[in-house]
Amino acid sequence: SSGINAEYGGLNKGDKKEISVKFPEDYHAENLKGKESVFKISINEIFAQEIPEFNDEFAKSLGINEVSNVKEFKDYVTHVFSLEAEQKSKIKFQREVFDKIIKKVEINLPVQVIAKEIDKEFLRMQEDLKRQKTSMSQYMKLTGQNEKTIRSSLREAAIVKLKDAI
């Protein structure tokens, strides 16, 4: 918290301090919003971050082929950013063209194919929730949805995904 950061400046190794902090009203944890809290801190170690000098030696140490000085590094970065921007531009253009084609072309997808894709999306959603340590039933309780409403909401994404594949 920025309140903590503002209060621990000037402390030395071995120092102990209590810091009072008021959590903001828009804090992500409901139970802490707007509440006062006291943190007891002990300074065990102090680290200083040293930023290396940006020179030819540093540029060479980066291990980038054909970069042995600052000028070559700057040229390399400019080139990489240029390639990246060009690639993003191509992808954006292709996506826009594809979206226009999809809107104009009617693709009749069999109901079974759509249902199978919805099943895949539903399983993918369950796996995502599992990685977040949440079950589908907990998600349903939190969102007020049931399996039917979730599958219904996944239908459009499944159709788009299938059309993309075509």
CSV table of C-alpha atoms in Angstrom, one decimal:
chain,number,residue,atom,x,y,z
A,1,SER,CA,0.0,0.0,0.0
A,2,SER,CA,1.2,3.5,-0.7
A,3,GLY,CA,0.4,4.4,2.9
A,4,ILE,CA,2.9,1.8,4.1
A,5,ASN,CA,5.5,2.9,1.6
A,6,ALA,CA,5.3,6.5,2.7
A,7,GLU,CA,5.9,5.6,6.4
A,8,TYR,CA,8.9,3.2,6.3
A,9,GLY,CA,11.4,5.5,4.6
A,10,GLY,CA,14.4,6.3,6.8
A,11,LEU,CA,14.3,3.1,8.8
A,12,ASN,CA,17.4,1.0,9.4
A,13,LYS,CA,18.2,-2.7,9.8
A,14,GLY,CA,16.7,-4.0,13.1
A,15,ASP,CA,14.2,-1.1,13.5
A,16,LYS,CA,10.6,-2.0,14.4
A,17,LYS,CA,7.6,0.2,13.7
A,18,GLU,CA,3.8,0.2,13.7
A,19,ILE,CA,2.1,1.8,10.7
A,20,SER,CA,-1.5,2.7,10.6
A,21,VAL,CA,-3.2,2.5,7.2
A,22,LYS,CA,-6.7,3.1,6.1
A,23,PHE,CA,-7.8,0.9,3.2
A,24,PRO,CA,-9.5,2.8,0.4
A,25,GLU,CA,-13.3,2.5,-0.1
A,26,ASP,CA,-12.7,0.8,-3.5
A,27,TYR,CA,-10.3,-1.8,-2.1
A,28,HIS,CA,-10.7,-5.2,-3.7
A,29,ALA,CA,-11.2,-7.1,-0.4
A,30,GLU,CA,-14.8,-6.4,0.7
A,31,ASN,CA,-14.0,-7.0,4.4
A,32,LEU,CA,-11.2,-4.3,4.4
A,33,LYS,CA,-12.8,-1.5,2.4
A,34,GLY,CA,-12.5,1.8,4.4
A,35,LYS,CA,-11.1,0.1,7.5
A,36,GLU,CA,-8.2,1.1,9.6
A,37,SER,CA,-5.4,-1.4,10.1
A,38,VAL,CA,-2.1,-1.5,11.9
A,39,PHE,CA,0.9,-3.2,10.4
A,40,LYS,CA,3.8,-4.2,12.7
A,41,ILE,CA,7.0,-4.2,10.6
A,42,SER,CA,10.5,-5.2,11.4
A,43,ILE,CA,13.4,-4.3,9.0
A,44,ASN,CA,15.5,-7.4,8.6
A,45,GLU,CA,17.5,-6.4,5.6
A,46,ILE,CA,17.9,-3.4,3.3
A,47,PHE,CA,18.5,-3.8,-0.4
A,48,ALA,CA,19.6,-1.1,-2.8
A,49,GLN,CA,18.8,-1.5,-6.4
A,50,GLU,CA,21.7,-0.4,-8.6
A,51,ILE,CA,20.8,0.4,-12.2
A,52,PRO,CA,23.7,-0.4,-14.5
A,53,GLU,CA,25.1,2.3,-16.7
A,54,PHE,CA,23.7,2.1,-20.2
A,55,ASN,CA,27.0,1.8,-22.2
A,56,ASP,CA,28.6,-0.4,-24.8
A,57,GLU,CA,29.7,-2.9,-22.2
A,58,PHE,CA,26.1,-3.3,-20.9
A,59,ALA,CA,24.7,-3.5,-24.5
A,60,LYS,CA,27.2,-6.3,-25.3
A,61,SER,CA,26.4,-8.1,-22.1
A,62,LEU,CA,22.7,-8.6,-23.2
A,63,GLY,CA,23.8,-11.4,-25.5
A,64,ILE,CA,21.9,-10.2,-28.5
A,65,ASN,CA,23.5,-11.3,-31.8
A,66,GLU,CA,25.0,-8.4,-33.8
A,67,VAL,CA,24.7,-6.0,-30.8
A,68,SER,CA,28.0,-4.9,-29.3
A,69,ASN,CA,27.3,-1.2,-28.5
A,70,VAL,CA,24.6,1.3,-27.6
A,71,LYS,CA,23.9,2.4,-31.2
A,72,GLU,CA,23.5,-1.2,-32.4
A,73,PHE,CA,21.2,-1.9,-29.4
A,74,LYS,CA,19.0,1.1,-30.2
A,75,ASP,CA,18.9,0.1,-33.9
A,76,TYR,CA,18.0,-3.4,-32.9
A,77,VAL,CA,15.1,-2.2,-30.6
A,78,THR,CA,13.8,0.1,-33.3
A,79,HIS,CA,13.9,-2.8,-35.8
A,80,VAL,CA,12.1,-5.2,-33.4
A,81,PHE,CA,9.4,-2.6,-32.6
A,82,SER,CA,9.0,-1.9,-36.3
A,83,LEU,CA,8.5,-5.6,-37.1
A,84,GLU,CA,6.1,-6.0,-34.2
A,85,ALA,CA,4.0,-3.0,-35.3
A,86,GLU,CA,4.0,-4.4,-38.9
A,87,GLN,CA,2.9,-7.8,-37.7
A,88,LYS,CA,0.1,-6.3,-35.5
A,89,SER,CA,-1.1,-4.2,-38.4
A,90,LYS,CA,-1.2,-7.3,-40.7
A,91,ILE,CA,-3.1,-9.3,-38.1
A,92,LYS,CA,-5.6,-6.4,-37.5
A,93,PHE,CA,-6.2,-6.1,-41.2
A,94,GLN,CA,-6.7,-9.8,-41.7
A,95,ARG,CA,-9.1,-9.9,-38.7
A,96,GLU,CA,-11.1,-6.9,-40.1
A,97,VAL,CA,-11.4,-8.6,-43.6
A,98,PHE,CA,-12.3,-11.9,-42.1
A,99,ASP,CA,-15.0,-10.3,-39.9
A,100,LYS,CA,-16.5,-8.6,-42.9
A,101,ILE,CA,-16.5,-11.9,-44.8
A,102,ILE,CA,-18.1,-13.8,-41.9
A,103,LYS,CA,-20.9,-11.2,-41.7
A,104,LYS,CA,-21.7,-11.4,-45.4
A,105,VAL,CA,-21.4,-15.2,-45.8
A,106,GLU,CA,-24.1,-17.4,-44.2
A,107,ILE,CA,-22.5,-20.5,-42.8
A,108,ASN,CA,-25.0,-23.2,-41.7
A,109,LEU,CA,-23.4,-25.1,-38.8
A,110,PRO,CA,-25.0,-28.4,-37.8
A,111,VAL,CA,-26.6,-28.3,-34.4
A,112,GLN,CA,-24.5,-31.3,-33.2
A,113,VAL,CA,-21.3,-29.4,-34.2
A,114,ILE,CA,-22.4,-26.3,-32.2
A,115,ALA,CA,-23.4,-28.5,-29.2
A,116,LYS,CA,-20.0,-30.2,-29.3
A,117,GLU,CA,-18.2,-26.9,-29.4
A,118,ILE,CA,-20.3,-25.6,-26.5
A,119,ASP,CA,-19.3,-28.7,-24.5
A,120,LYS,CA,-15.6,-27.9,-25.2
A,121,GLU,CA,-16.1,-24.3,-24.1
A,122,PHE,CA,-17.9,-25.5,-20.9
A,123,LEU,CA,-15.1,-27.9,-20.1
A,124,ARG,CA,-12.5,-25.2,-20.8
A,125,MET,CA,-14.4,-22.9,-18.4
A,126,GLN,CA,-14.4,-25.6,-15.7
A,127,GLU,CA,-10.6,-26.1,-16.1
A,128,ASP,CA,-10.1,-22.3,-15.9
A,129,LEU,CA,-12.2,-22.2,-12.7
A,130,LYS,CA,-10.3,-25.2,-11.3
A,131,ARG,CA,-7.0,-23.3,-11.8
A,132,GLN,CA,-8.5,-20.4,-9.9
A,133,LYS,CA,-9.5,-22.9,-7.1
A,134,THR,CA,-13.2,-22.5,-7.8
A,135,SER,CA,-15.7,-25.1,-8.7
A,136,MET,CA,-18.5,-24.7,-11.3
A,137,SER,CA,-21.1,-25.0,-8.6
A,138,GLN,CA,-19.4,-22.2,-6.6
A,139,TYR,CA,-19.3,-20.1,-9.8
A,140,MET,CA,-23.0,-20.8,-10.4
A,141,LYS,CA,-23.9,-19.7,-6.9
A,142,LEU,CA,-21.8,-16.6,-7.2
A,143,THR,CA,-23.2,-15.6,-10.5
A,144,GLY,CA,-26.8,-16.8,-10.0
A,145,GLN,CA,-26.6,-18.9,-13.2
A,146,ASN,CA,-27.3,-22.5,-13.9
A,147,GLU,CA,-25.7,-24.9,-16.4
A,148,LYS,CA,-28.3,-24.1,-19.0
A,149,THR,CA,-27.7,-20.3,-18.8
A,150,ILE,CA,-24.0,-20.7,-18.9
A,151,ARG,CA,-24.2,-23.0,-21.9
A,152,SER,CA,-26.5,-20.5,-23.6
A,153,SER,CA,-24.0,-17.7,-23.0
A,154,LEU,CA,-21.2,-19.9,-24.4
A,155,ARG,CA,-23.2,-20.5,-27.6
A,156,GLU,CA,-22.2,-17.3,-29.5
A,157,ALA,CA,-18.5,-17.8,-28.6
A,158,ALA,CA,-18.7,-21.4,-29.8
A,159,ILE,CA,-20.3,-20.3,-33.1
A,160,VAL,CA,-17.6,-17.6,-33.7
A,161,LYS,CA,-14.9,-20.1,-32.9
A,162,LEU,CA,-16.3,-22.6,-35.4
A,163,LYS,CA,-16.7,-20.0,-38.1
A,164,ASP,CA,-13.1,-18.9,-37.4
A,165,ALA,CA,-11.9,-22.5,-37.9
A,166,ILE,CA,-13.7,-22.6,-41.3
